[in-house]
Amino acid sequence: MKKLKNIGFLQNGMVLVDVKEREGTITGIREVEGFGTWVQFNGSQQQEIMWDWERVRDDLFVKDGTYIEDEMSF
């Protein structure tokens, strides 16, 4: 696994893993004018957050094989 901060982008299908080994799959990314980037996890609108790269924890990882570096990303 690689640190999300080192990868530096988000992508649908990417599986994020925290320090407690909890996983969340990115199922939606949208830009809201004036409000930034919103990211949805596990297909649930209740699990949608406003993304802030400045607040991403250093111990948040991306599961290997769940992203492609050549595709469009955020």
PDB file of C-alpha atoms in Angstrom:
ATOM      1  CA  MET A   1       0.000   0.000   0.000  1.00  0.00           C
ATOM      2  CA  LYS A   2       1.050   3.581  -0.647  1.00  0.00           C
ATOM      3  CA  LYS A   3       0.258   6.709   1.343  1.00  0.00           C
ATOM      4  CA  LEU A   4      -2.520   8.763  -0.233  1.00  0.00           C
ATOM      5  CA  LYS A   5      -0.448  11.922   0.263  1.00  0.00           C
ATOM      6  CA  ASN A   6       2.353  10.385  -1.822  1.00  0.00           C
ATOM      7  CA  ILE A   7      -0.045   9.383  -4.611  1.00  0.00           C
ATOM      8  CA  GLY A   8      -1.574  12.860  -4.594  1.00  0.00           C
ATOM      9  CA  PHE A   9      -4.865  12.233  -6.398  1.00  0.00           C
ATOM     10  CA  LEU A  10      -8.317  10.679  -5.947  1.00  0.00           C
ATOM     11  CA  GLN A  11     -10.081   8.303  -8.299  1.00  0.00           C
ATOM     12  CA  ASN A  12     -13.367   6.377  -8.403  1.00  0.00           C
ATOM     13  CA  GLY A  13     -12.790   2.796  -7.294  1.00  0.00           C
ATOM     14  CA  MET A  14      -9.816   3.705  -5.120  1.00  0.00           C
ATOM     15  CA  VAL A  15      -9.899   1.911  -1.757  1.00  0.00           C
ATOM     16  CA  LEU A  16      -8.637   3.992   1.164  1.00  0.00           C
ATOM     17  CA  VAL A  17      -7.406   2.226   4.303  1.00  0.00           C
ATOM     18  CA  ASP A  18      -6.907   3.911   7.669  1.00  0.00           C
ATOM     19  CA  VAL A  19      -4.575   3.033  10.532  1.00  0.00           C
ATOM     20  CA  LYS A  20      -7.244   0.709  12.028  1.00  0.00           C
ATOM     21  CA  GLU A  21      -7.439  -1.147   8.677  1.00  0.00           C
ATOM     22  CA  ARG A  22     -10.965   0.138   7.952  1.00  0.00           C
ATOM     23  CA  GLU A  23     -11.609   0.400   4.222  1.00  0.00           C
ATOM     24  CA  GLY A  24     -13.722   2.781   2.171  1.00  0.00           C
ATOM     25  CA  THR A  25     -14.191   2.716  -1.592  1.00  0.00           C
ATOM     26  CA  ILE A  26     -14.496   6.015  -3.444  1.00  0.00           C
ATOM     27  CA  THR A  27     -17.723   5.755  -5.453  1.00  0.00           C
ATOM     28  CA  GLY A  28     -18.212   9.364  -6.490  1.00  0.00           C
ATOM     29  CA  ILE A  29     -16.206  12.535  -6.973  1.00  0.00           C
ATOM     30  CA  ARG A  30     -17.845  15.809  -7.924  1.00  0.00           C
ATOM     31  CA  GLU A  31     -16.862  19.443  -8.081  1.00  0.00           C
ATOM     32  CA  VAL A  32     -19.342  21.904  -6.588  1.00  0.00           C
ATOM     33  CA  GLU A  33     -18.678  25.457  -7.746  1.00  0.00           C
ATOM     34  CA  GLY A  34     -17.733  27.593  -4.778  1.00  0.00           C
ATOM     35  CA  PHE A  35     -17.597  24.612  -2.407  1.00  0.00           C
ATOM     36  CA  GLY A  36     -14.738  22.455  -3.709  1.00  0.00           C
ATOM     37  CA  THR A  37     -14.532  18.718  -4.212  1.00  0.00           C
ATOM     38  CA  TRP A  38     -17.019  16.301  -2.653  1.00  0.00           C
ATOM     39  CA  VAL A  39     -16.128  12.621  -2.316  1.00  0.00           C
ATOM     40  CA  GLN A  40     -18.634   9.812  -1.770  1.00  0.00           C
ATOM     41  CA  PHE A  41     -17.682   6.494  -0.165  1.00  0.00           C
ATOM     42  CA  ASN A  42     -19.301   3.063  -0.483  1.00  0.00           C
ATOM     43  CA  GLY A  43     -22.178   4.347  -2.640  1.00  0.00           C
ATOM     44  CA  SER A  44     -23.816   6.165   0.282  1.00  0.00           C
ATOM     45  CA  GLN A  45     -24.841   9.835   0.277  1.00  0.00           C
ATOM     46  CA  GLN A  46     -24.500   9.738   4.076  1.00  0.00           C
ATOM     47  CA  GLN A  47     -20.798   9.010   3.523  1.00  0.00           C
ATOM     48  CA  GLU A  48     -20.077  12.031   1.335  1.00  0.00           C
ATOM     49  CA  ILE A  49     -17.491  14.535   2.535  1.00  0.00           C
ATOM     50  CA  MET A  50     -15.950  17.776   1.327  1.00  0.00           C
ATOM     51  CA  TRP A  51     -12.354  16.907   0.440  1.00  0.00           C
ATOM     52  CA  ASP A  52      -9.487  18.971   1.853  1.00  0.00           C
ATOM     53  CA  TRP A  53      -5.953  17.856   0.932  1.00  0.00           C
ATOM     54  CA  GLU A  54      -4.567  20.003   3.780  1.00  0.00           C
ATOM     55  CA  ARG A  55      -6.364  17.801   6.334  1.00  0.00           C
ATOM     56  CA  VAL A  56      -5.506  14.369   4.912  1.00  0.00           C
ATOM     57  CA  ARG A  57      -3.846  12.259   7.583  1.00  0.00           C
ATOM     58  CA  ASP A  58      -0.356  10.933   6.984  1.00  0.00           C
ATOM     59  CA  ASP A  59      -1.485   7.420   7.949  1.00  0.00           C
ATOM     60  CA  LEU A  60      -4.158   7.103   5.232  1.00  0.00           C
ATOM     61  CA  PHE A  61      -3.223   4.539   2.610  1.00  0.00           C
ATOM     62  CA  VAL A  62      -4.467   3.392  -0.798  1.00  0.00           C
ATOM     63  CA  LYS A  63      -4.914  -0.318  -1.381  1.00  0.00           C
ATOM     64  CA  ASP A  64      -2.680  -1.625  -4.172  1.00  0.00           C
ATOM     65  CA  GLY A  65      -4.430  -2.362  -7.452  1.00  0.00           C
ATOM     66  CA  THR A  66      -7.395  -0.038  -6.804  1.00  0.00           C
ATOM     67  CA  TYR A  67      -6.226   2.919  -8.885  1.00  0.00           C
ATOM     68  CA  ILE A  68      -4.690   3.667 -12.272  1.00  0.00           C
ATOM     69  CA  GLU A  69      -2.192   6.516 -12.513  1.00  0.00           C
ATOM     70  CA  ASP A  70      -2.935   7.233 -16.197  1.00  0.00           C
ATOM     71  CA  GLU A  71      -6.679   7.885 -15.785  1.00  0.00           C
ATOM     72  CA  MET A  72      -8.323  11.222 -15.051  1.00  0.00           C
ATOM     73  CA  SER A  73      -8.058  11.962 -11.362  1.00  0.00           C
ATOM     74  CA  PHE A  74      -8.704  14.744  -8.838  1.00  0.00           C
TER      75      PHE A  74
END
